Short mmCIF file of C-alpha atoms in Angstrom, two decimals:
data_model
loop_
_atom_site.label_atom_id
_atom_site.label_comp_id
_atom_site.label_asym_id
_atom_site.label_seq_id
_atom_site.Cartn_x
_atom_site.Cartn_y
_atom_site.Cartn_z
CA MET W 668 50.15 3.79 40.99
CA GLN W 669 49.71 4.95 44.33
CA THR W 670 52.18 6.95 46.43
CA ALA W 671 52.84 4.36 49.69
CA ASN W 672 54.86 5.41 53.05
CA VAL W 673 56.99 2.41 53.94
CA HIS W 674 58.20 1.99 57.74
CA ILE W 675 61.47 0.02 57.63
CA GLU W 676 64.08 -0.78 60.86
CA ARG W 677 67.23 -0.08 60.48
CA TYR W 678 70.08 -1.23 61.90
CA ASP W 679 74.07 -0.31 61.63
CA PRO W 680 76.42 -2.49 62.94
CA GLU W 681 79.37 0.07 62.94
CA SER W 682 77.55 2.03 65.82
CA GLY W 683 75.01 -0.44 66.78
CA ALA W 684 71.98 2.16 66.30
CA CYS W 685 68.66 1.13 65.46
CA ARG W 686 66.27 3.89 63.95
CA THR W 687 62.78 3.77 61.53
CA GLU W 688 63.21 5.38 58.05
CA THR W 689 59.72 6.13 55.99
CA TYR W 690 60.23 6.09 52.44
CA SER W 691 57.55 7.15 50.06
CA VAL W 692 57.53 4.95 47.12
CA GLU W 693 54.91 4.51 44.19
CA LEU W 694 52.97 1.29 44.28
CA LYS W 695 51.23 -0.81 41.66
CA GLU W 696 47.76 -2.72 42.74
CA ASN W 697 49.42 -5.90 43.08
CA ASP W 698 53.24 -4.99 44.14
CA THR W 699 54.66 -7.18 46.89
CA VAL W 700 56.90 -6.12 49.83
CA LEU W 701 60.07 -7.60 47.81
CA GLN W 702 58.97 -4.72 44.55
CA ALA W 703 58.53 -1.96 47.33
CA LEU W 704 61.74 -2.67 48.54
CA LEU W 705 63.44 -2.96 45.18
CA ARG W 706 61.95 0.15 44.26
CA ILE W 707 63.13 2.17 47.25
CA TYR W 708 66.91 0.72 46.90
CA GLU W 709 66.71 1.46 43.16
CA GLU W 710 65.38 5.24 43.42
CA ARG W 711 65.35 6.27 47.19
CA ASP W 712 68.13 4.67 48.96
CA SER W 713 70.79 2.18 47.59
CA THR W 714 72.52 1.61 51.24
CA LEU W 715 69.30 -0.36 52.19
CA ALA W 716 70.73 -3.91 53.02
CA PHE W 717 67.91 -6.96 52.12
CA ARG W 718 67.94 -10.18 50.97
CA HIS W 719 65.97 -12.16 48.13
CA GLY W 720 66.44 -15.03 46.03
CA CYS W 721 64.07 -16.58 43.79
CA ARG W 722 61.53 -14.27 43.88
CA GLY W 723 58.98 -17.54 43.64
CA SER W 724 57.86 -18.48 47.49
CA ARG W 725 60.83 -21.44 46.79
CA CYS W 726 63.88 -20.21 48.75
CA GLY W 727 63.02 -18.45 51.69
CA GLN W 728 65.61 -16.03 51.72
CA CYS W 729 63.28 -12.85 51.79
CA VAL W 730 61.83 -13.67 54.96
CA LEU W 731 61.14 -10.33 57.17
CA GLN W 732 58.88 -8.92 59.25
CA VAL W 733 55.81 -7.18 58.19
CA ASP W 734 53.86 -5.57 60.81
CA GLY W 735 55.38 -7.70 63.21
CA MET W 736 54.54 -11.17 61.42
CA PRO W 737 57.04 -13.55 59.76
CA ARG W 738 56.27 -13.24 55.96
CA LEU W 739 58.08 -13.90 52.59
CA ALA W 740 58.54 -10.81 51.06
CA CYS W 741 58.16 -11.87 47.15
CA ALA W 742 54.72 -13.24 48.86
CA THR W 743 53.17 -10.81 50.58
CA ARG W 744 51.46 -7.52 49.17
CA ALA W 745 52.63 -4.56 49.80
CA ARG W 746 50.50 -1.95 51.34
CA ASP W 747 50.39 1.58 52.36
CA GLY W 748 52.01 2.34 55.98
CA MET W 749 53.53 -0.78 56.56
CA THR W 750 56.52 -1.37 58.80
CA LEU W 751 59.09 -3.73 57.54
CA SER W 752 61.59 -5.27 60.53
CA PRO W 753 64.12 -8.44 60.48
CA LEU W 754 62.98 -11.45 62.00
CA LYS W 755 63.13 -11.35 65.93
CA ASN W 756 64.89 -13.34 68.40
CA LEU W 757 67.69 -13.35 66.14
CA PRO W 758 70.59 -11.20 65.87
CA SER W 759 70.71 -8.76 62.77
CA LEU W 760 73.48 -7.49 60.67
CA ARG W 761 72.38 -5.26 59.06
CA ASP W 762 68.94 -3.80 58.55
CA LEU W 763 66.90 -6.34 56.92
CA ILE W 764 69.18 -9.17 56.86
CA PHE W 765 69.39 -11.53 60.10
CA ASP W 766 72.29 -13.80 61.10
CA ARG W 767 71.76 -17.31 60.33
CA SER W 768 74.90 -18.53 61.79
CA ALA W 769 73.14 -18.46 65.24
CA VAL W 770 70.27 -21.16 64.22
CA ASP W 771 73.19 -23.23 61.56
CA ARG W 772 75.86 -23.94 64.85
CA ARG W 773 72.40 -24.89 66.65
CA ILE W 774 71.65 -27.37 63.78
CA SER W 775 75.12 -29.35 62.90
CA SER W 776 75.41 -29.67 66.91
CA GLN W 777 72.33 -31.66 67.00
CA ARG W 778 73.25 -34.66 64.37
CA LEU W 779 69.95 -33.35 62.41
CA TYR W 780 70.38 -35.80 59.54
CA VAL W 781 69.29 -39.44 58.82
CA MET W 782 71.92 -41.58 60.79
CA PRO W 783 72.82 -44.88 59.61
CA PRO W 784 72.36 -48.03 58.83
CA ILE W 785 70.48 -46.59 55.54
CA GLN W 786 69.50 -49.34 53.88
CA ALA W 787 66.93 -48.00 51.19
CA ALA W 788 66.31 -45.07 49.14
CA LEU W 789 63.76 -42.71 50.71
CA GLY W 790 61.86 -42.91 47.32
CA GLU W 791 61.65 -46.91 48.10
CA LEU W 792 59.94 -46.49 51.50
CA SER W 793 56.28 -45.52 52.42
CA VAL W 794 56.46 -42.39 54.53
CA PRO W 795 53.21 -41.07 56.54
CA GLU W 796 51.29 -38.56 54.90
CA ALA W 797 52.87 -35.52 57.52
CA TYR W 798 56.07 -36.13 56.09
CA GLY W 799 55.00 -34.47 52.81
CA ARG W 800 53.75 -32.12 54.60
CA LEU W 801 56.56 -31.06 56.66
CA ILE W 802 59.48 -31.89 53.79
CA GLY W 803 58.13 -28.14 52.19
CA CYS W 804 59.86 -26.64 54.80
CA LEU W 805 62.29 -23.96 52.89
CA GLU W 806 64.52 -23.52 55.84
CA CYS W 807 63.77 -19.75 56.22
CA TYR W 808 63.54 -19.69 60.27
CA GLY W 809 60.72 -17.45 60.40
CA CYS W 810 59.12 -19.74 62.64
CA MET W 811 61.87 -18.74 64.99
CA ALA W 812 60.58 -15.65 65.16
CA SER W 813 57.54 -16.21 66.04
CA CYS W 814 58.18 -18.63 69.07
CA PRO W 815 58.02 -16.71 72.44
CA ARG W 816 60.44 -19.13 73.62
CA PHE W 817 63.28 -19.30 71.34
CA ASP W 818 66.35 -16.99 72.17
CA TRP W 819 69.19 -17.76 69.96
CA ARG W 820 71.62 -17.38 73.07
CA ASP W 821 69.51 -20.21 74.74
CA GLU W 822 70.59 -23.65 73.47
CA SER W 823 68.63 -25.37 75.52
CA PHE W 824 65.71 -25.07 73.57
CA GLY W 825 65.49 -26.17 70.30
CA GLY W 826 62.81 -23.93 68.57
CA PRO W 827 60.09 -24.58 65.68
CA TYR W 828 62.45 -25.04 63.09
CA VAL W 829 65.08 -27.70 65.11
CA PHE W 830 61.24 -29.75 65.99
CA VAL W 831 60.18 -29.38 62.40
CA ARG W 832 63.64 -31.33 61.85
CA LEU W 833 63.45 -33.58 64.23
CA ALA W 834 59.92 -34.82 63.20
CA LEU W 835 61.27 -35.15 59.62
CA LEU W 836 63.94 -37.66 60.76
CA HIS W 837 61.21 -39.19 63.43
CA LEU W 838 59.12 -40.02 60.47
CA ASP W 839 61.88 -41.25 57.89
CA PRO W 840 62.12 -45.21 58.20
CA ARG W 841 65.76 -44.52 57.39
CA ASP W 842 66.69 -43.19 60.44
CA GLN W 843 67.56 -44.95 63.70
CA GLU W 844 68.12 -42.17 66.43
CA ASP W 845 65.04 -41.92 69.06
CA ARG W 846 64.03 -38.10 67.67
CA ARG W 847 61.45 -38.12 70.17
CA ALA W 848 64.09 -38.09 73.17
CA GLN W 849 66.10 -35.86 71.43
CA ALA W 850 63.29 -33.43 71.30
CA ARG W 851 62.20 -33.40 74.89
CA ALA W 852 66.21 -33.00 75.85
CA LEU W 853 65.39 -29.89 73.61
CA GLY W 854 62.71 -28.73 75.11
CA VAL W 855 59.72 -29.56 72.85
CA ASP W 856 57.72 -30.34 76.20
CA GLU W 857 57.58 -26.29 76.87
CA CYS W 858 55.54 -25.80 73.36
CA ALA W 859 52.46 -28.53 74.66
CA GLY W 860 50.55 -25.84 75.59
CA CYS W 861 51.37 -22.82 73.15
CA SER W 862 50.65 -23.10 69.47
CA ALA W 863 52.13 -19.64 68.35
CA CYS W 864 54.34 -20.51 65.67
CA ARG W 865 53.77 -19.94 62.22
CA CYS W 866 55.26 -21.28 59.03
CA VAL W 867 55.21 -19.02 56.20
CA LYS W 868 54.44 -21.36 54.29
CA GLY W 869 51.55 -22.79 55.81
CA ILE W 870 53.35 -26.25 57.60
CA ALA W 871 50.98 -26.39 60.51
CA ILE W 872 54.21 -27.14 63.03
CA ARG W 873 52.15 -27.40 66.31
CA ARG W 874 50.35 -29.95 64.71
CA ASP W 875 52.75 -32.30 62.04
CA ALA W 876 56.23 -31.50 64.19
CA ILE W 877 55.59 -30.25 67.71
CA GLY W 878 52.19 -32.97 68.04
CA MET W 879 54.33 -35.72 66.61
CA LEU W 880 56.82 -35.17 68.75
CA LEU W 881 55.04 -35.69 72.04
CA GLY W 882 53.24 -38.35 70.71
CA GLN W 883 49.77 -36.04 70.00
CA GLU W 884 49.79 -37.73 66.62
CA SER W 885 46.24 -37.10 65.23
#
């Protein structure tokens, strides 16, 4: 066990105030960020707000920023001196919890689901390899925080998660919509010279989603 200092950016929705608090916590050698947060909550400060779910890198609920980079708290090793913050580019609700509804509303308005006519189940059809890679998306919205263009208040630009969804639909032989045209209308051309977006699960968003929508299949 070692004593580590963990810096956490906190937000109070009642006052609108932001502050950084430092907690000392005992860490084992392979403790994750989530384990550190749970220990702080249980032993130091039960008012600290954060999300978590499966604890096994399957649900994406624990996504946050570790030293400025989107990470899954349950899959990232904790270290002394780390700074934890909520995802940027998205509104904060409290402490490390961000408001998912800003992206959820955008998704619901874009019809990001298979459009009819549907004549066969996906399991009966052949899909490209890229589909299998993209389907691993956890829908955590971590990629939105790594995008220098995305702003939740600006609905003219879809953002990397929306482009992943559009690429999946473009690759789905059951879908009848022109998803490349839809992506262009949502600003995917602005991504042509950028590779900043990052996925916490390692999906190659620029290659498999954005490149696909731009007609740059490799």
